[in-house]
Coordinates of C-alpha atoms in Angstrom, one line a residue:
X1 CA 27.8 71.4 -21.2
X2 CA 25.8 73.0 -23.8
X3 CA 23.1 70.4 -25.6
X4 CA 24.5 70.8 -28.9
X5 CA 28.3 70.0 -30.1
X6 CA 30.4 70.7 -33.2
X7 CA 31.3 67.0 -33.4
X8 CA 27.4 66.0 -33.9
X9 CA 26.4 65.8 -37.1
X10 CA 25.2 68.8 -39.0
X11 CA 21.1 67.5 -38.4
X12 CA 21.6 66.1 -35.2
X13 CA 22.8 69.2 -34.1
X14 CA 19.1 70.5 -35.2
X15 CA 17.5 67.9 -33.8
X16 CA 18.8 68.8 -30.0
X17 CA 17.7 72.1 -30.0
X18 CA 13.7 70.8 -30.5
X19 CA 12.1 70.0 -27.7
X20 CA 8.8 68.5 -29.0
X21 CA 9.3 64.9 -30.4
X22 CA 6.3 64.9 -32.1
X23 CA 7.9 68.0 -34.3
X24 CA 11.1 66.1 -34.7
X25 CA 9.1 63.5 -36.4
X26 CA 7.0 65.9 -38.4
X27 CA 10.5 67.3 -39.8
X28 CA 11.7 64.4 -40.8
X29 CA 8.6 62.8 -42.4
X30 CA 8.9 65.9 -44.5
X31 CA 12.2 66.4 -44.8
X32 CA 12.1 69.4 -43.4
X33 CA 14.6 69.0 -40.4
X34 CA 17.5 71.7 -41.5
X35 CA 21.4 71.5 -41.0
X36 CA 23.2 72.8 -38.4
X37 CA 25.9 75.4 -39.2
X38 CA 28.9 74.5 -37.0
X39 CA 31.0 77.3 -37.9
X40 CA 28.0 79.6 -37.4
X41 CA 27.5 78.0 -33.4
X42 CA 31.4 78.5 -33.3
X43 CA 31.7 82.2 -34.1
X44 CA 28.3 82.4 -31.8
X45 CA 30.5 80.5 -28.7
X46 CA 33.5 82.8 -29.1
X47 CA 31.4 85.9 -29.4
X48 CA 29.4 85.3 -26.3
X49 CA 32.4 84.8 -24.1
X50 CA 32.4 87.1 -21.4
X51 CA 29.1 86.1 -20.4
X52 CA 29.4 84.1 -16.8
X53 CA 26.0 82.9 -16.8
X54 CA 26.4 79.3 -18.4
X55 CA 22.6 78.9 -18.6
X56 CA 21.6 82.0 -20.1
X57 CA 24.3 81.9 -22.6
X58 CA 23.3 78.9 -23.8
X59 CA 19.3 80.0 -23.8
X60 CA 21.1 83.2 -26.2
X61 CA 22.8 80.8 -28.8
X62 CA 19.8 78.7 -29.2
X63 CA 17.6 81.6 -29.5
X64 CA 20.1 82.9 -32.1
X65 CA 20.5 79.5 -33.9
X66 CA 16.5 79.1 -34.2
X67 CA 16.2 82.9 -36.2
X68 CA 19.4 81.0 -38.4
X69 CA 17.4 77.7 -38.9
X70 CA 14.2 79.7 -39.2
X71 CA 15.9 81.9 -42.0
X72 CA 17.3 78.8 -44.0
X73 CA 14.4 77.0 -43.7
X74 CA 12.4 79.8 -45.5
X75 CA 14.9 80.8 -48.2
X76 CA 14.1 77.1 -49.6
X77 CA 10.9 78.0 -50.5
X78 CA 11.9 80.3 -53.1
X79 CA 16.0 79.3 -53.9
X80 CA 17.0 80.8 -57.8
X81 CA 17.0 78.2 -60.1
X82 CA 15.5 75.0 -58.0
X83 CA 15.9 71.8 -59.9
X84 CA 12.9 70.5 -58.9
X85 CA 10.9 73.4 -57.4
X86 CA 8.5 72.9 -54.4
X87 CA 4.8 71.6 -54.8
X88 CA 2.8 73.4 -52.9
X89 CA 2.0 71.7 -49.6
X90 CA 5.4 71.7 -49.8
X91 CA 5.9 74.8 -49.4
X92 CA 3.3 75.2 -46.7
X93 CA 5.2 72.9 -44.9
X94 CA 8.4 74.5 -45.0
X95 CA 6.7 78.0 -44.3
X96 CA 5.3 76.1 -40.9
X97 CA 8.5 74.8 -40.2
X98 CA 10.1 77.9 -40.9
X99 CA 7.6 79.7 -38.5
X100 CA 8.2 76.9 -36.2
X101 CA 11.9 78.0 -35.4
X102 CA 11.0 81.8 -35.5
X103 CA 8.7 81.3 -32.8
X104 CA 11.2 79.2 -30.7
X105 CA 13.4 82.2 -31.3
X106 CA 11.4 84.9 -30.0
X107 CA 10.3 82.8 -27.0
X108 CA 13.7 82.1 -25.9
X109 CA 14.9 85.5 -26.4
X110 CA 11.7 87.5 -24.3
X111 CA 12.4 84.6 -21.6
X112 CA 15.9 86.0 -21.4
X113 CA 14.3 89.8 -20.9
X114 CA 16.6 90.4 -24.5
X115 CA 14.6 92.6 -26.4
X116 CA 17.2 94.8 -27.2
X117 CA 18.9 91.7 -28.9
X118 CA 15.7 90.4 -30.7
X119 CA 16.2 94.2 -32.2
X120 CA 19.9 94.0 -33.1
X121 CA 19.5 90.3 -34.7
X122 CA 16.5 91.6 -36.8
X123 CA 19.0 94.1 -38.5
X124 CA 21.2 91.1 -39.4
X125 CA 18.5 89.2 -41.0
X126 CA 17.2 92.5 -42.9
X127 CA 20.6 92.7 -43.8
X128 CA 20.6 89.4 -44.9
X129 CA 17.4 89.8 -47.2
X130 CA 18.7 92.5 -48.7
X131 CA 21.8 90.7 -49.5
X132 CA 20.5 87.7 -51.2
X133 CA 18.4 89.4 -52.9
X134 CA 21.1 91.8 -54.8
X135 CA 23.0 88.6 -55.3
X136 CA 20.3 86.8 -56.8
X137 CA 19.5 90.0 -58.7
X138 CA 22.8 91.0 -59.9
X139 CA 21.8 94.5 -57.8
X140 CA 26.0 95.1 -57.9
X141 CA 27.9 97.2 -60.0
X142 CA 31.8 95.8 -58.8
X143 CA 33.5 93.1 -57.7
X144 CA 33.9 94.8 -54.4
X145 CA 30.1 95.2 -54.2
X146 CA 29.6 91.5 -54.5
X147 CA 31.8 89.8 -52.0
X148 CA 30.5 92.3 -49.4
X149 CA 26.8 91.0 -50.5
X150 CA 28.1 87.3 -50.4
X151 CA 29.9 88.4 -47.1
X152 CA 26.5 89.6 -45.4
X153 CA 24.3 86.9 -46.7
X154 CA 26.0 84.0 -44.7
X155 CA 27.4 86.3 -41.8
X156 CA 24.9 89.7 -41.1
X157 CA 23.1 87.8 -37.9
X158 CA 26.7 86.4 -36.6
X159 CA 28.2 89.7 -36.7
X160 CA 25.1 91.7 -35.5
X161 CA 25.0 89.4 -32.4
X162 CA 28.9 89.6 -32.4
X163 CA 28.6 93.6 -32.2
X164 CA 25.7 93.4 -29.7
X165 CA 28.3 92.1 -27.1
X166 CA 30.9 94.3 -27.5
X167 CA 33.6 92.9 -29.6
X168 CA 35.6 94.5 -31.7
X169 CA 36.2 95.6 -35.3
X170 CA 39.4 92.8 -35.6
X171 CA 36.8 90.1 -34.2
X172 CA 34.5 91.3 -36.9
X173 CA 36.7 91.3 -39.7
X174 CA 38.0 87.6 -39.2
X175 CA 34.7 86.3 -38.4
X176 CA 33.3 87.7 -41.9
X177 CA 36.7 86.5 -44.1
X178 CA 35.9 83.0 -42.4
X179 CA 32.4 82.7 -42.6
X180 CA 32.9 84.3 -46.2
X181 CA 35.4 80.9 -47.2
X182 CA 33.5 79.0 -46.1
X183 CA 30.7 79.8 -47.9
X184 CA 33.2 80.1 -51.4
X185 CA 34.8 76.3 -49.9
X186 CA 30.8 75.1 -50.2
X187 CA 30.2 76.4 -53.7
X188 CA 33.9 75.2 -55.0
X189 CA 32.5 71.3 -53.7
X190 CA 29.0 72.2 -55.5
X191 CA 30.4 73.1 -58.5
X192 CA 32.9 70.5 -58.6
X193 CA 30.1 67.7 -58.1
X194 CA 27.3 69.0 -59.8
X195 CA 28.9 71.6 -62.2
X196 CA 26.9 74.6 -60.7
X197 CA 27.5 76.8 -58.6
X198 CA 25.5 80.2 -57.3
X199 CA 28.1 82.0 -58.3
X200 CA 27.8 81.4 -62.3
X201 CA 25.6 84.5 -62.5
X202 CA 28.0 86.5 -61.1
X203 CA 30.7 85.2 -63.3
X204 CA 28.7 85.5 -66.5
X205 CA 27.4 88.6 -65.9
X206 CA 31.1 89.8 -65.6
X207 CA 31.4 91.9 -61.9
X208 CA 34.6 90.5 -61.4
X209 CA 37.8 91.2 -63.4
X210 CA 38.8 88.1 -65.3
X211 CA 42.2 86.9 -66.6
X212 CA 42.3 86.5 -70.1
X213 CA 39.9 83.4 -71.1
X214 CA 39.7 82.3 -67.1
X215 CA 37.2 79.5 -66.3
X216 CA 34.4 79.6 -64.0
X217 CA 36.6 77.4 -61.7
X218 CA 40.2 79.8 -62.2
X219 CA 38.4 82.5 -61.6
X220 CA 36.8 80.9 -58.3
X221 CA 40.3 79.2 -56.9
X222 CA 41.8 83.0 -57.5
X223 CA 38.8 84.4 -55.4
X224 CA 39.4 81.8 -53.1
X225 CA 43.4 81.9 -52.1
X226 CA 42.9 85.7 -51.8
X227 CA 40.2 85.3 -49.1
X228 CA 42.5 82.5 -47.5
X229 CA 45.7 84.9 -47.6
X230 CA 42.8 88.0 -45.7
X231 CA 42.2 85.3 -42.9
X232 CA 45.8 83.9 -42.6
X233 CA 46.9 87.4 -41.8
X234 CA 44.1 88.5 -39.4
X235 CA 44.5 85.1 -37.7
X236 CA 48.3 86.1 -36.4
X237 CA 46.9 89.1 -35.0
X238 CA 43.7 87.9 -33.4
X239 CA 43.0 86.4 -29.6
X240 CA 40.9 83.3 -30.5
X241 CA 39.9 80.4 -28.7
X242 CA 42.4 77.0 -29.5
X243 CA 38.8 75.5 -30.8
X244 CA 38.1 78.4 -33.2
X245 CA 41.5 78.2 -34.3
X246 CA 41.6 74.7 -35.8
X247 CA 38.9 75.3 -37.2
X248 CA 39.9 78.3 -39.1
X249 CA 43.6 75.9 -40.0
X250 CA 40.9 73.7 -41.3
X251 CA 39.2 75.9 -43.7
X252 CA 42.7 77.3 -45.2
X253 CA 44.0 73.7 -46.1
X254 CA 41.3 72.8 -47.7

């Protein structure tokens, strides 16, 4: 059984994958000890599948959930628009936790002999760079342009390991619609709590086509069901696992 589950919660699921207590506690002293993406380790399970070797697929999703963890950990340093931006010790702390998890990466990976993946993931997190950076930016020119921005930002690495292992373009194209709600699901709550949302820039600035006076939150719900209708149709036509199914009935009732 692999030492992390969907049903722990989203930091506990972080905390298994560190070895070193004395790190645990430095993370959490800090608050530095990141959330686990369970929809992220679920695409990662089902895209792994035909490898036999229980112990080295496990060693391969960690490996890929550190450079994820890693990657989040950073972008917190410098996140648009902070509300109450880091000092700065505590920003050397999250660059050292950070670094932490990239090293943890890299080790597990080279003890698996995967250099070929280390390559292939490292495409996915360029990609992802790139990505939040035109977002952030407003580097688009269409709405088309931005959903596939917002689309590699929370999926490049999932689909670059998803590629590495052979699946297929139908595999790839639910995974990204999925990953791509959930990610709107999460800024629908945030705005809905907080009244902001990342996507306000995007909206303002006018990429997508509004109807008539829309509001931030129209727009966004309109977004939203046409995303949920993509992954409702691919789902009929795609060989999942019962696990990754619920999960995907999950995200379109919500």
């Amino acid at each position: 059984m692999m030492i992390y589950q969907a049903e722990h919660t989203k930091q506990e699921g972080a905390k298994q994958l560190i070895t070193d207590p004395k790190i645990i506690r430095f993370l959490e002293k800090h608050n530095l000890l990141p959330e686990l993406d369970k929809d992220q380790l679920l695409w990662l399970q089902e895209a792994i599948q035909d490898v036999k070797d229980e112990d080295q697929k496990r060693a391969i999703i960690e490996a890929v959930l550190y450079v994820i963890l890693a990657h989040d950990t950073h972008e917190t340093i410098d996140e648009p628009n902070a509300e109450f931006p880091l000092k700065e010790e505590e920003r050397e702390l999250v660059v050292l936790a950070g670094d932490y998890f990239s090293a943890l990466y890299y080790r597990t990976l080279a003890s698996q002999g995967k250099i070929d993946l280390i390559q292939a993931i490292q495409k996915g997190v360029e990609e992802t760079n790139a990505a939040k950076t035109n977002i952030y930016q407003l580097h688009v020119a269409t709405d088309e342009e931005f959903l596939e921005e917002l689309i590699k930002s929370n999926a490049a690495i999932t689909l670059r390991f998803a590629e590495y292992f052979g699946n297929e373009e139908a595999f790839l194209h639910i995974a990204k619609q999925t990953l791509l709600l959930k990610r709107l699901l999460l800024e629908r709550q945030l705005y809905e709590t907080t009244n902001t949302s990342r996507l306000v820039g995007a909206y303002d600035h006018g990429y997508f086509a509004k109807t008539g006076q829309a509001t931030f939150a129209i727009w966004l719900g309109e977004i939203i069901n046409t995303v949920k209708a993509e992954v409702s149709g691919s789902l009929t036509s795609s060989a999942l696992s019962a696990k990754l199914v619920i999960r995907i009935k999950e995200l379109l009732a919500a």
